[in-house]
Amino acid sequence: MKLVFATFLLVSLVLSSYTMADPSNCHDKCGERCAKAGVMDRCVKYCGICCEECKCVPSGTYGNKHECPCYRDKMNSKGKSKCP
């Protein structure tokens, strides 16, 4: 029984990692994140870069960066947040 559960857990983790890395998933999530941005093209570009590296995008159009620490902690060369 433990072996079946461990196998199921491993398969679930592998499948979830594939869905998180899906580039179209990043595009959709960044479209939602940048819906109210003043310069939408730039927002989607940087959000996409951050999403591909971090494998997550915070919910909403602003804030909530605590949901994705990697996304929150990425900084540009000027020390400001790289991810919108």
Short mmCIF file of N, CA and C in Angstrom, two decimals:
data_model
loop_
_atom_site.label_atom_id
_atom_site.label_comp_id
_atom_site.label_asym_id
_atom_site.label_seq_id
_atom_site.Cartn_x
_atom_site.Cartn_y
_atom_site.Cartn_z
N MET A 1 0.82 -1.20 0.00
CA MET A 1 0.00 0.00 0.00
C MET A 1 0.87 1.27 0.00
N LYS A 2 1.96 1.23 0.80
CA LYS A 2 2.85 2.38 0.85
C LYS A 2 3.54 2.60 -0.49
N LEU A 3 3.88 1.52 -1.17
CA LEU A 3 4.53 1.62 -2.46
C LEU A 3 3.61 2.25 -3.50
N VAL A 4 2.34 1.88 -3.47
CA VAL A 4 1.36 2.43 -4.41
C VAL A 4 1.20 3.94 -4.15
N PHE A 5 1.10 4.31 -2.89
CA PHE A 5 0.95 5.72 -2.54
C PHE A 5 2.19 6.52 -2.96
N ALA A 6 3.38 5.99 -2.70
CA ALA A 6 4.62 6.67 -3.07
C ALA A 6 4.72 6.83 -4.59
N THR A 7 4.34 5.79 -5.33
CA THR A 7 4.36 5.86 -6.78
C THR A 7 3.39 6.92 -7.29
N PHE A 8 2.19 6.93 -6.74
CA PHE A 8 1.19 7.92 -7.13
C PHE A 8 1.68 9.34 -6.85
N LEU A 9 2.29 9.53 -5.69
CA LEU A 9 2.80 10.84 -5.32
C LEU A 9 3.91 11.28 -6.28
N LEU A 10 4.81 10.40 -6.61
CA LEU A 10 5.89 10.72 -7.54
C LEU A 10 5.37 11.08 -8.92
N VAL A 11 4.43 10.31 -9.42
CA VAL A 11 3.84 10.58 -10.74
C VAL A 11 3.12 11.93 -10.72
N SER A 12 2.41 12.23 -9.65
CA SER A 12 1.70 13.50 -9.54
C SER A 12 2.67 14.68 -9.57
N LEU A 13 3.77 14.55 -8.85
CA LEU A 13 4.76 15.62 -8.83
C LEU A 13 5.39 15.85 -10.20
N VAL A 14 5.70 14.78 -10.89
CA VAL A 14 6.29 14.89 -12.23
C VAL A 14 5.31 15.56 -13.19
N LEU A 15 4.06 15.14 -13.16
CA LEU A 15 3.07 15.73 -14.06
C LEU A 15 2.82 17.20 -13.74
N SER A 16 2.79 17.56 -12.47
CA SER A 16 2.55 18.96 -12.11
C SER A 16 3.72 19.83 -12.52
N SER A 17 4.93 19.31 -12.50
CA SER A 17 6.07 20.12 -12.94
C SER A 17 6.01 20.39 -14.43
N TYR A 18 5.50 19.45 -15.21
CA TYR A 18 5.35 19.68 -16.65
C TYR A 18 4.30 20.75 -16.92
N THR A 19 3.19 20.76 -16.20
CA THR A 19 2.16 21.75 -16.45
C THR A 19 2.59 23.13 -16.00
N MET A 20 3.40 23.21 -14.95
CA MET A 20 3.85 24.51 -14.47
C MET A 20 4.83 25.16 -15.45
N ALA A 21 5.60 24.36 -16.16
CA ALA A 21 6.61 24.90 -17.06
C ALA A 21 6.06 25.20 -18.45
N ASP A 22 4.80 24.96 -18.67
CA ASP A 22 4.18 25.17 -19.98
C ASP A 22 4.22 26.65 -20.35
N PRO A 23 4.89 27.01 -21.46
CA PRO A 23 5.00 28.42 -21.85
C PRO A 23 3.65 29.09 -22.10
N SER A 24 2.68 28.35 -22.62
CA SER A 24 1.37 28.96 -22.85
C SER A 24 0.70 29.28 -21.52
N ASN A 25 0.99 28.49 -20.50
CA ASN A 25 0.46 28.76 -19.17
C ASN A 25 1.03 30.09 -18.66
N CYS A 26 2.32 30.33 -18.88
CA CYS A 26 2.94 31.60 -18.50
C CYS A 26 2.29 32.75 -19.26
N HIS A 27 2.06 32.55 -20.55
CA HIS A 27 1.46 33.61 -21.37
C HIS A 27 0.07 33.97 -20.85
N ASP A 28 -0.73 32.97 -20.52
CA ASP A 28 -2.08 33.22 -20.01
C ASP A 28 -2.04 33.93 -18.66
N LYS A 29 -1.19 33.44 -17.76
CA LYS A 29 -1.11 34.03 -16.43
C LYS A 29 -0.57 35.46 -16.49
N CYS A 30 0.40 35.70 -17.36
CA CYS A 30 0.95 37.05 -17.49
C CYS A 30 -0.05 38.00 -18.14
N GLY A 31 -0.88 37.48 -19.03
CA GLY A 31 -1.94 38.29 -19.62
C GLY A 31 -2.90 38.78 -18.55
N GLU A 32 -3.23 37.89 -17.60
CA GLU A 32 -4.10 38.27 -16.48
C GLU A 32 -3.38 39.25 -15.57
N ARG A 33 -2.11 38.97 -15.27
CA ARG A 33 -1.34 39.81 -14.35
C ARG A 33 -1.18 41.23 -14.91
N CYS A 34 -1.01 41.35 -16.20
CA CYS A 34 -0.72 42.64 -16.83
C CYS A 34 -1.95 43.31 -17.44
N ALA A 35 -3.13 42.82 -17.14
CA ALA A 35 -4.37 43.33 -17.75
C ALA A 35 -4.56 44.83 -17.55
N LYS A 36 -4.10 45.36 -16.41
CA LYS A 36 -4.31 46.79 -16.12
C LYS A 36 -3.03 47.61 -16.24
N ALA A 37 -1.99 47.03 -16.81
CA ALA A 37 -0.70 47.73 -16.90
C ALA A 37 -0.76 48.87 -17.91
N GLY A 38 -0.04 49.94 -17.62
CA GLY A 38 0.02 51.07 -18.54
C GLY A 38 0.74 50.72 -19.82
N VAL A 39 1.83 49.98 -19.70
CA VAL A 39 2.61 49.54 -20.86
C VAL A 39 2.53 48.01 -20.87
N MET A 40 1.49 47.49 -21.47
CA MET A 40 1.19 46.07 -21.39
C MET A 40 2.26 45.20 -22.04
N ASP A 41 2.81 45.62 -23.18
CA ASP A 41 3.83 44.83 -23.87
C ASP A 41 5.03 44.57 -22.97
N ARG A 42 5.50 45.60 -22.32
CA ARG A 42 6.67 45.47 -21.43
C ARG A 42 6.33 44.61 -20.22
N CYS A 43 5.15 44.81 -19.66
CA CYS A 43 4.71 44.02 -18.51
C CYS A 43 4.68 42.54 -18.86
N VAL A 44 4.07 42.20 -19.97
CA VAL A 44 3.96 40.79 -20.39
C VAL A 44 5.34 40.20 -20.66
N LYS A 45 6.23 41.00 -21.26
CA LYS A 45 7.59 40.52 -21.55
C LYS A 45 8.32 40.13 -20.27
N TYR A 46 8.37 41.05 -19.30
CA TYR A 46 9.11 40.77 -18.07
C TYR A 46 8.40 39.74 -17.20
N CYS A 47 7.10 39.74 -17.20
CA CYS A 47 6.36 38.72 -16.48
C CYS A 47 6.66 37.34 -17.06
N GLY A 48 6.72 37.25 -18.38
CA GLY A 48 7.02 35.97 -19.04
C GLY A 48 8.41 35.46 -18.69
N ILE A 49 9.39 36.37 -18.66
CA ILE A 49 10.75 35.99 -18.28
C ILE A 49 10.75 35.44 -16.85
N CYS A 50 10.10 36.16 -15.96
CA CYS A 50 10.05 35.74 -14.56
C CYS A 50 9.29 34.43 -14.39
N CYS A 51 8.20 34.27 -15.11
CA CYS A 51 7.39 33.06 -15.03
C CYS A 51 8.19 31.84 -15.48
N GLU A 52 8.91 31.97 -16.58
CA GLU A 52 9.69 30.84 -17.07
C GLU A 52 10.78 30.44 -16.09
N GLU A 53 11.41 31.42 -15.44
CA GLU A 53 12.47 31.12 -14.49
C GLU A 53 11.92 30.61 -13.16
N CYS A 54 10.82 31.21 -12.70
CA CYS A 54 10.29 30.89 -11.37
C CYS A 54 9.20 29.82 -11.38
N LYS A 55 8.60 29.57 -12.55
CA LYS A 55 7.52 28.59 -12.69
C LYS A 55 6.25 28.99 -11.93
N CYS A 56 6.08 30.29 -11.70
CA CYS A 56 4.85 30.76 -11.06
C CYS A 56 4.66 32.25 -11.33
N VAL A 57 3.41 32.69 -11.18
CA VAL A 57 3.05 34.10 -11.31
C VAL A 57 2.05 34.39 -10.20
N PRO A 58 2.24 35.47 -9.43
CA PRO A 58 1.28 35.81 -8.38
C PRO A 58 -0.11 36.10 -8.95
N SER A 59 -1.13 35.85 -8.18
CA SER A 59 -2.50 36.11 -8.63
C SER A 59 -2.78 37.61 -8.61
N GLY A 60 -3.79 38.00 -9.34
CA GLY A 60 -4.21 39.40 -9.37
C GLY A 60 -3.40 40.23 -10.34
N THR A 61 -3.74 41.52 -10.41
CA THR A 61 -3.06 42.42 -11.33
C THR A 61 -1.96 43.22 -10.64
N TYR A 62 -1.89 43.15 -9.31
CA TYR A 62 -0.88 43.89 -8.57
C TYR A 62 -0.70 43.25 -7.20
N GLY A 63 0.52 43.26 -6.69
CA GLY A 63 0.77 42.73 -5.35
C GLY A 63 0.77 41.22 -5.32
N ASN A 64 0.49 40.66 -4.17
CA ASN A 64 0.42 39.21 -3.92
C ASN A 64 1.73 38.50 -4.24
N LYS A 65 2.85 39.22 -4.25
CA LYS A 65 4.12 38.60 -4.60
C LYS A 65 4.59 37.59 -3.56
N HIS A 66 4.00 37.63 -2.37
CA HIS A 66 4.35 36.64 -1.34
C HIS A 66 3.99 35.21 -1.79
N GLU A 67 3.09 35.09 -2.77
CA GLU A 67 2.69 33.78 -3.28
C GLU A 67 3.81 33.10 -4.07
N CYS A 68 4.76 33.88 -4.56
CA CYS A 68 5.84 33.35 -5.39
C CYS A 68 7.15 34.05 -5.02
N PRO A 69 7.87 33.53 -4.01
CA PRO A 69 9.08 34.21 -3.54
C PRO A 69 10.14 34.43 -4.62
N CYS A 70 10.32 33.50 -5.53
CA CYS A 70 11.30 33.68 -6.61
C CYS A 70 10.93 34.89 -7.45
N TYR A 71 9.67 35.00 -7.81
CA TYR A 71 9.14 36.12 -8.60
C TYR A 71 9.36 37.43 -7.84
N ARG A 72 9.08 37.40 -6.55
CA ARG A 72 9.22 38.59 -5.69
C ARG A 72 10.67 39.05 -5.57
N ASP A 73 11.62 38.11 -5.47
CA ASP A 73 12.99 38.45 -5.15
C ASP A 73 13.88 38.77 -6.35
N LYS A 74 13.38 38.62 -7.58
CA LYS A 74 14.18 38.94 -8.77
C LYS A 74 14.34 40.46 -8.86
N MET A 75 15.59 40.92 -8.98
CA MET A 75 15.87 42.35 -9.04
C MET A 75 16.61 42.69 -10.34
N ASN A 76 16.39 43.90 -10.83
CA ASN A 76 17.13 44.36 -12.01
C ASN A 76 18.46 44.97 -11.55
N SER A 77 19.24 45.49 -12.48
CA SER A 77 20.56 46.03 -12.14
C SER A 77 20.48 47.28 -11.26
N LYS A 78 19.32 47.92 -11.21
CA LYS A 78 19.14 49.11 -10.38
C LYS A 78 18.58 48.78 -9.00
N GLY A 79 18.40 47.50 -8.72
CA GLY A 79 17.92 47.08 -7.41
C GLY A 79 16.40 47.14 -7.26
N LYS A 80 15.70 47.33 -8.34
CA LYS A 80 14.24 47.34 -8.28
C LYS A 80 13.70 46.00 -8.75
N SER A 81 12.46 45.73 -8.41
CA SER A 81 11.86 44.46 -8.79
C SER A 81 11.82 44.29 -10.30
N LYS A 82 12.31 43.15 -10.77
CA LYS A 82 12.34 42.87 -12.21
C LYS A 82 10.96 42.42 -12.70
N CYS A 83 10.20 41.80 -11.82
CA CYS A 83 8.94 41.18 -12.20
C CYS A 83 7.76 42.08 -11.84
N PRO A 84 6.87 42.31 -12.79
CA PRO A 84 5.71 43.19 -12.52
C PRO A 84 4.68 42.54 -11.61
#
